[in-house]
PDB file of C-alpha atoms in Angstrom:
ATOM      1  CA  UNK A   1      41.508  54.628 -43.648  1.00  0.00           C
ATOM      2  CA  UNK A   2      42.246  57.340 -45.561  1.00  0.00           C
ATOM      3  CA  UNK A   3      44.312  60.370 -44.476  1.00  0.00           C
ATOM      4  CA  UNK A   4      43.266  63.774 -45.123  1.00  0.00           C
ATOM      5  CA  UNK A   5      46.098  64.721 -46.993  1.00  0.00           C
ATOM      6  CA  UNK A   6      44.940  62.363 -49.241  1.00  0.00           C
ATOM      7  CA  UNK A   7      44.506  63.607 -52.500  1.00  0.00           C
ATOM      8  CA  UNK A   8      41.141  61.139 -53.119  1.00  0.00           C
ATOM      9  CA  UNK A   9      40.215  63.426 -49.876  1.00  0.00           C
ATOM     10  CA  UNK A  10      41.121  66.555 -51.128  1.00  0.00           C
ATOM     11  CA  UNK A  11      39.723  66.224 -54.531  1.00  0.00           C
ATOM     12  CA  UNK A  12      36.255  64.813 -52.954  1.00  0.00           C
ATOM     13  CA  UNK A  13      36.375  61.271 -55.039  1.00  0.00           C
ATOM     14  CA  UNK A  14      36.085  60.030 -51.696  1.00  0.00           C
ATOM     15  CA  UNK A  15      32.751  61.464 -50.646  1.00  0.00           C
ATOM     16  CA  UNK A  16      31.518  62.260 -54.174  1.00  0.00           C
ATOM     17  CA  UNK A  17      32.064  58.616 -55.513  1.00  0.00           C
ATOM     18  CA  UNK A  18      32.894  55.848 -52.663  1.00  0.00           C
ATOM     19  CA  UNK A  19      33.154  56.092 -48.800  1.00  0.00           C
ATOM     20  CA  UNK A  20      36.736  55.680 -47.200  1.00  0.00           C
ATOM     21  CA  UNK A  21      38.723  52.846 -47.891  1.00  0.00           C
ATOM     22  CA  UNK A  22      41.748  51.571 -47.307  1.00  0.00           C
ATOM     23  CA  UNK A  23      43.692  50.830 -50.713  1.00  0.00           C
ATOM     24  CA  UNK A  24      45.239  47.378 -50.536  1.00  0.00           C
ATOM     25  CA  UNK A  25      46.180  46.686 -54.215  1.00  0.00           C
ATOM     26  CA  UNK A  26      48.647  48.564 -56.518  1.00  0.00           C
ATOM     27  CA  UNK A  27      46.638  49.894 -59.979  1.00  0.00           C
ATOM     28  CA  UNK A  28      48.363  51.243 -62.581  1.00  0.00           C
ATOM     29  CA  UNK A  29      46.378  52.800 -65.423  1.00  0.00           C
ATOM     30  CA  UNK A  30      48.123  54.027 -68.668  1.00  0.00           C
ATOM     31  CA  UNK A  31      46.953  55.774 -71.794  1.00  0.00           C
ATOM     32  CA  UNK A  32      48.993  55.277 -75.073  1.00  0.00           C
ATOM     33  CA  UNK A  33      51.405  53.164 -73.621  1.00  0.00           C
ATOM     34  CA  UNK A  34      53.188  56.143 -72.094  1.00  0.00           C
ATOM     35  CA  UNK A  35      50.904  58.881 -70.298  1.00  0.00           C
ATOM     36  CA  UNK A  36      50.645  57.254 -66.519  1.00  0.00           C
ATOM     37  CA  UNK A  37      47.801  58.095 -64.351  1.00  0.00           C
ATOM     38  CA  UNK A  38      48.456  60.204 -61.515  1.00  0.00           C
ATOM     39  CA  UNK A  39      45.823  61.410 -58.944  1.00  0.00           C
ATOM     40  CA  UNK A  40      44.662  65.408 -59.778  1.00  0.00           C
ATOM     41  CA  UNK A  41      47.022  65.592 -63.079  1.00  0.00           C
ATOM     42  CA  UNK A  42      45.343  66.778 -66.179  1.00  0.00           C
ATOM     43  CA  UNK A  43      45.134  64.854 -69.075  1.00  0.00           C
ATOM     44  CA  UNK A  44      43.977  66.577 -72.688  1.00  0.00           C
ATOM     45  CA  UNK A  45      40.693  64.447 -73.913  1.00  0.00           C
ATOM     46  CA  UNK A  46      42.405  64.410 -77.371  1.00  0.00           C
ATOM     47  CA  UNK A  47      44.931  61.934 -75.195  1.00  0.00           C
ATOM     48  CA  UNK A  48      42.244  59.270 -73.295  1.00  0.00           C
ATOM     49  CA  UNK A  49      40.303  58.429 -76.642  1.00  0.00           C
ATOM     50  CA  UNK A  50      41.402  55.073 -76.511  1.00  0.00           C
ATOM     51  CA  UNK A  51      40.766  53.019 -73.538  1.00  0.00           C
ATOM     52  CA  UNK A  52      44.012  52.427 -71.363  1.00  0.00           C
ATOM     53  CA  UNK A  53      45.443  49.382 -69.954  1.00  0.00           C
ATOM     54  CA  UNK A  54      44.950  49.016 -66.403  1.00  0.00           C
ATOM     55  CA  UNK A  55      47.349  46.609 -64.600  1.00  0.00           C
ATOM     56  CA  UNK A  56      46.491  45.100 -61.547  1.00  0.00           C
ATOM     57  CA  UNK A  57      49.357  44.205 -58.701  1.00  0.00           C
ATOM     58  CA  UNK A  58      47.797  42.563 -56.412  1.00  0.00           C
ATOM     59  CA  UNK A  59      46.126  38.743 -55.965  1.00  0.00           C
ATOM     60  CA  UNK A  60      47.233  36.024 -57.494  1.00  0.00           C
ATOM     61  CA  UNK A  61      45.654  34.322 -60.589  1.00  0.00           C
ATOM     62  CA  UNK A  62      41.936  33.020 -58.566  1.00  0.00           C
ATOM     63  CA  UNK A  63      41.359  36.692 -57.148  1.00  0.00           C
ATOM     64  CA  UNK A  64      39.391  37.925 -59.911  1.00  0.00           C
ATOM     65  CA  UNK A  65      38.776  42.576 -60.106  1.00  0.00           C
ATOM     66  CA  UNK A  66      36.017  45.121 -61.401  1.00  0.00           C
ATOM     67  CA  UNK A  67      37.364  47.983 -62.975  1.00  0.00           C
ATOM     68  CA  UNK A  68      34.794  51.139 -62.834  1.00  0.00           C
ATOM     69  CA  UNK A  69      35.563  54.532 -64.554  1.00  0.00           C
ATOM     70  CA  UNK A  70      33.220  56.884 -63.850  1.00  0.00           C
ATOM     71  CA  UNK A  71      32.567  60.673 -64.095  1.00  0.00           C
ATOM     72  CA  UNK A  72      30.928  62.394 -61.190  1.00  0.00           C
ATOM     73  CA  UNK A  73      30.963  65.949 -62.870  1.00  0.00           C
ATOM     74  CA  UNK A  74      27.994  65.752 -65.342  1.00  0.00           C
ATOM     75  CA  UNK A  75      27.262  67.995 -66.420  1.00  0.00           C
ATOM     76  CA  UNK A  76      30.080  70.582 -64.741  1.00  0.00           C
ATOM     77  CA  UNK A  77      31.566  70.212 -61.303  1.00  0.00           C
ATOM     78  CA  UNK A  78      29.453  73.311 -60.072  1.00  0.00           C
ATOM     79  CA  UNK A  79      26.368  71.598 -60.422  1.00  0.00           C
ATOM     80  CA  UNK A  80      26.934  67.921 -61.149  1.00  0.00           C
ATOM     81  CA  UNK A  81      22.883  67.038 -61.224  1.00  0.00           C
ATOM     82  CA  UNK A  82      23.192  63.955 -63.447  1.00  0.00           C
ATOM     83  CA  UNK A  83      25.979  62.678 -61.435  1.00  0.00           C
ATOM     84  CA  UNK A  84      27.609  59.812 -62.665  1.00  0.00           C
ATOM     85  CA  UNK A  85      28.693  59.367 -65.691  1.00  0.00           C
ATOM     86  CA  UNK A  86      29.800  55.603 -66.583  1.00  0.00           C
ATOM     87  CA  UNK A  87      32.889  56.015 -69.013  1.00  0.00           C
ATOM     88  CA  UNK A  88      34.148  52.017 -68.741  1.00  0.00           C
ATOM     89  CA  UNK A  89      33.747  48.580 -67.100  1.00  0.00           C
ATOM     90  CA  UNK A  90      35.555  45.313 -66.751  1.00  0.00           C
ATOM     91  CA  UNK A  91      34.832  42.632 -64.607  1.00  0.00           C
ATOM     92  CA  UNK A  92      36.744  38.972 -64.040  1.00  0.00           C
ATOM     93  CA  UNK A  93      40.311  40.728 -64.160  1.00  0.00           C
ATOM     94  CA  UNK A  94      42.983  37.706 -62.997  1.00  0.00           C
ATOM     95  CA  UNK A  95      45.066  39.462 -60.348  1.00  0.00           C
ATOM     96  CA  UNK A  96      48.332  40.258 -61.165  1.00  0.00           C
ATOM     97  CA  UNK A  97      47.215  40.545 -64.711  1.00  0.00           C
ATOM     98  CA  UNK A  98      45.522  43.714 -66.946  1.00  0.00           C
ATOM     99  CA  UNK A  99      42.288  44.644 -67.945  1.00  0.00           C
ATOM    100  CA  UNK A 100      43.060  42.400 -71.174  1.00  0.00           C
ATOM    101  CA  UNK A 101      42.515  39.678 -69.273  1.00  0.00           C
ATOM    102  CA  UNK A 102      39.007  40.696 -68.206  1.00  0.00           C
ATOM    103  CA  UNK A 103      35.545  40.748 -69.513  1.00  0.00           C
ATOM    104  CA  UNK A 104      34.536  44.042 -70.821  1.00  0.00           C
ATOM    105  CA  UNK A 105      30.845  44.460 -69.776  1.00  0.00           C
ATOM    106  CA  UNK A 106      30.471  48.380 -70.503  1.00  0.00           C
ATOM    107  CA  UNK A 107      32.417  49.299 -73.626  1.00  0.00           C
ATOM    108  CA  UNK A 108      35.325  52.093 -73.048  1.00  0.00           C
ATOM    109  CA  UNK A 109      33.713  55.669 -73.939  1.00  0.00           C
ATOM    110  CA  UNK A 110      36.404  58.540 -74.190  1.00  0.00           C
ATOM    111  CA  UNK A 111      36.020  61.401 -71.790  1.00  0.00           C
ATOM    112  CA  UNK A 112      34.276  64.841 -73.295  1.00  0.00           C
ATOM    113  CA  UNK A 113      34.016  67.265 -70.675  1.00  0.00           C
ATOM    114  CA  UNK A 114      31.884  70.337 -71.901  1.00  0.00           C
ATOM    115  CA  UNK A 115      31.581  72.422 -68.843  1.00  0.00           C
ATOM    116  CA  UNK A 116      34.673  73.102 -66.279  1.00  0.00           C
ATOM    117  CA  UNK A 117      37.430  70.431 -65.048  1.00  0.00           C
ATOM    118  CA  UNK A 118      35.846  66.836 -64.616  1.00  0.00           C
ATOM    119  CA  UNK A 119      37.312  64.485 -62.875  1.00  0.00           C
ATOM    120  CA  UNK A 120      38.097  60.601 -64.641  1.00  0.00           C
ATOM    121  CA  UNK A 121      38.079  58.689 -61.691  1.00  0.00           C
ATOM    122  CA  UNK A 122      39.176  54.502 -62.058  1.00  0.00           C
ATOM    123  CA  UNK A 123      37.845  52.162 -59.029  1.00  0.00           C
ATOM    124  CA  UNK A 124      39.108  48.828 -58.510  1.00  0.00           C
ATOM    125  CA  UNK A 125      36.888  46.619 -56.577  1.00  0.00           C
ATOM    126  CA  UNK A 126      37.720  42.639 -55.505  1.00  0.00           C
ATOM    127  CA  UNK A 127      35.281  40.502 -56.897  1.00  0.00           C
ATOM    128  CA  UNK A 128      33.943  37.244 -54.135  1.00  0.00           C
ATOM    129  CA  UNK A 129      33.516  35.102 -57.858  1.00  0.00           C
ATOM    130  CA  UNK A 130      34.409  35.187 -61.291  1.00  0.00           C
ATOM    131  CA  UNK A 131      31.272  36.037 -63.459  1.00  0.00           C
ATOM    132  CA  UNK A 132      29.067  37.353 -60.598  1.00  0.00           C
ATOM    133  CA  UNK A 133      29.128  40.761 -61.514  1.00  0.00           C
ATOM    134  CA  UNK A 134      25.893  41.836 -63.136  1.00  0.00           C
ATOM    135  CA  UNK A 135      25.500  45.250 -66.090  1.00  0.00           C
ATOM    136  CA  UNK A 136      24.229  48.037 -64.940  1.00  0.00           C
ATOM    137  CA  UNK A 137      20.652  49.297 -66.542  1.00  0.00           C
ATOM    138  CA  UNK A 138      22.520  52.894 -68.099  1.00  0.00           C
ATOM    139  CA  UNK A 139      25.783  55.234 -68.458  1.00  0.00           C
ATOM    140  CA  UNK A 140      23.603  57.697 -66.967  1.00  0.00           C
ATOM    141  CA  UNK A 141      22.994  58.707 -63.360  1.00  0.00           C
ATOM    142  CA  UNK A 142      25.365  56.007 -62.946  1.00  0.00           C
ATOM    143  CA  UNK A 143      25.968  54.912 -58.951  1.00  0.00           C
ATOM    144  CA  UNK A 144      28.975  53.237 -58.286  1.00  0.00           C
ATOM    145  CA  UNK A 145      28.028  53.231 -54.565  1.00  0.00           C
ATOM    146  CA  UNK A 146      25.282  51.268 -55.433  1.00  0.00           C
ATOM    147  CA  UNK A 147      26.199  49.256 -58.688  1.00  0.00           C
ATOM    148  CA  UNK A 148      29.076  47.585 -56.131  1.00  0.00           C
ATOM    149  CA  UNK A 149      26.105  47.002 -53.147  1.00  0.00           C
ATOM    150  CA  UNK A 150      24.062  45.295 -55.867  1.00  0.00           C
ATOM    151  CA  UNK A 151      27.121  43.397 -57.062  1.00  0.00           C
ATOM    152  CA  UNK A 152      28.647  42.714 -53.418  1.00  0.00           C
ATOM    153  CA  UNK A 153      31.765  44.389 -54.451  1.00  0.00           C
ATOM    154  CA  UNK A 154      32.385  46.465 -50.943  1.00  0.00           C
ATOM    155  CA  UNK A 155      34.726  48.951 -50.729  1.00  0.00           C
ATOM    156  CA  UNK A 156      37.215  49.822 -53.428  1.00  0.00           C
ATOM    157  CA  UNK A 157      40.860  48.183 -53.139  1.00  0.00           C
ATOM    158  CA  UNK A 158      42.295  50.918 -54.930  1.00  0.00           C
ATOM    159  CA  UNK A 159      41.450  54.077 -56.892  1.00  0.00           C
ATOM    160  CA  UNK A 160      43.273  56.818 -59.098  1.00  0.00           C
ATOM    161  CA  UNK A 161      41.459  59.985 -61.086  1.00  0.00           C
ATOM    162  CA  UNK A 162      42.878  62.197 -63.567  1.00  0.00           C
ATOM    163  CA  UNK A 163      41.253  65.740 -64.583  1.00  0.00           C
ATOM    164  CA  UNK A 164      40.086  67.046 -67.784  1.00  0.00           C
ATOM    165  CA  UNK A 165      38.108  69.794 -69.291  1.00  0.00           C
ATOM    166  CA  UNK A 166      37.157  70.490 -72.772  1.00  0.00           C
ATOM    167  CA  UNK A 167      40.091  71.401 -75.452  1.00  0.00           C
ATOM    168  CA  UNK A 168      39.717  74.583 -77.368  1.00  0.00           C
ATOM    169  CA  UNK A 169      41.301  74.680 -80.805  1.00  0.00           C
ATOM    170  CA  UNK A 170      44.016  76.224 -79.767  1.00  0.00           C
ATOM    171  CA  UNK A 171      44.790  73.790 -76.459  1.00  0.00           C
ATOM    172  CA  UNK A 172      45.213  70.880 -79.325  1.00  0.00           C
ATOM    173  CA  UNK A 173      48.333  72.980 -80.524  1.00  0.00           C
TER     174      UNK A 173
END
């Protein structure tokens, strides 16, 4: 499990999101071909408007991945009421592939945090079969918990989150 230095601990993705897990593939997402994803680093929204490539290090060519990105700040981390916010998913992702590979089932919407510092968070869940994963009914008051119980996705098998909040004018500088 999980240790409590953790920063999916620390930042409450674990708890707010998904239950403790044990990470067991490598996931590395990347925006513009340059800007990595690291856990609790800020990325500017005027940065993650196109969707990143996700590469997946792990399984071999018959394991087949859901990608979830999801925001559980809506509408501001003090009071997250409509929490989740579906940004992204991709299901059938070959393993040791990208999210290229995959079947995008929820097109990528960019992040627009309006209130306080939201955090982008990017699950990565082993799929039992190809094509059994099934859309969800909305974006909004999006589970994850659930969407991967109805899917029988289990636990995550690895997970990363980047922060953002809304850019003034002079932030885009």
């Amino acid at each position: 499990m999980a240790r409590m230095s953790d920063p999916l601990i620390v930042s409450r993705v674990i708890g707010d999101v998904v239950d403790s897990f044990c990470s067991t593939v490598k996931m590395t997402v990347t925006y513009n071909s340059n800007k990595q994803v690291y856990n609790g680093h800020e990325l500017f929204p005027s940065v993650v408007t196109i969707k990143p490539k996700i590469e997946v290090e792990g399984g071999d060519m018959r394991s087949f991945f859901t990608l979830i990105m999801t925001d559980p700040d809506v509408p501001g981390p003090s009071d997250p009421y409509l929490r989740e916010h579906l940004h992204w998913i991709v299901t059938d992702i070959p393993g040791t592939t990208d999210s290229t590979f995959g079947r995008e089932m929820v097109n990528y919407e960019m992040p627009r945090p309006n209130i306080g510092i939201h955090r982008f968070v990017f699950l990565l869940f082993k799929q039992k079969r190809r094509q059994t994963v099934s859309p969800p009914s909305s974006r909004d008051r999006f589970s994850t918990r659930n969407f991967a119980e109805e899917n029988e996705l289990g636990l995550p098998v690895a997970a990363v989150f980047f922060n953002a909040q809304r850019e003034t004018a002079a932030r885009k500088r």
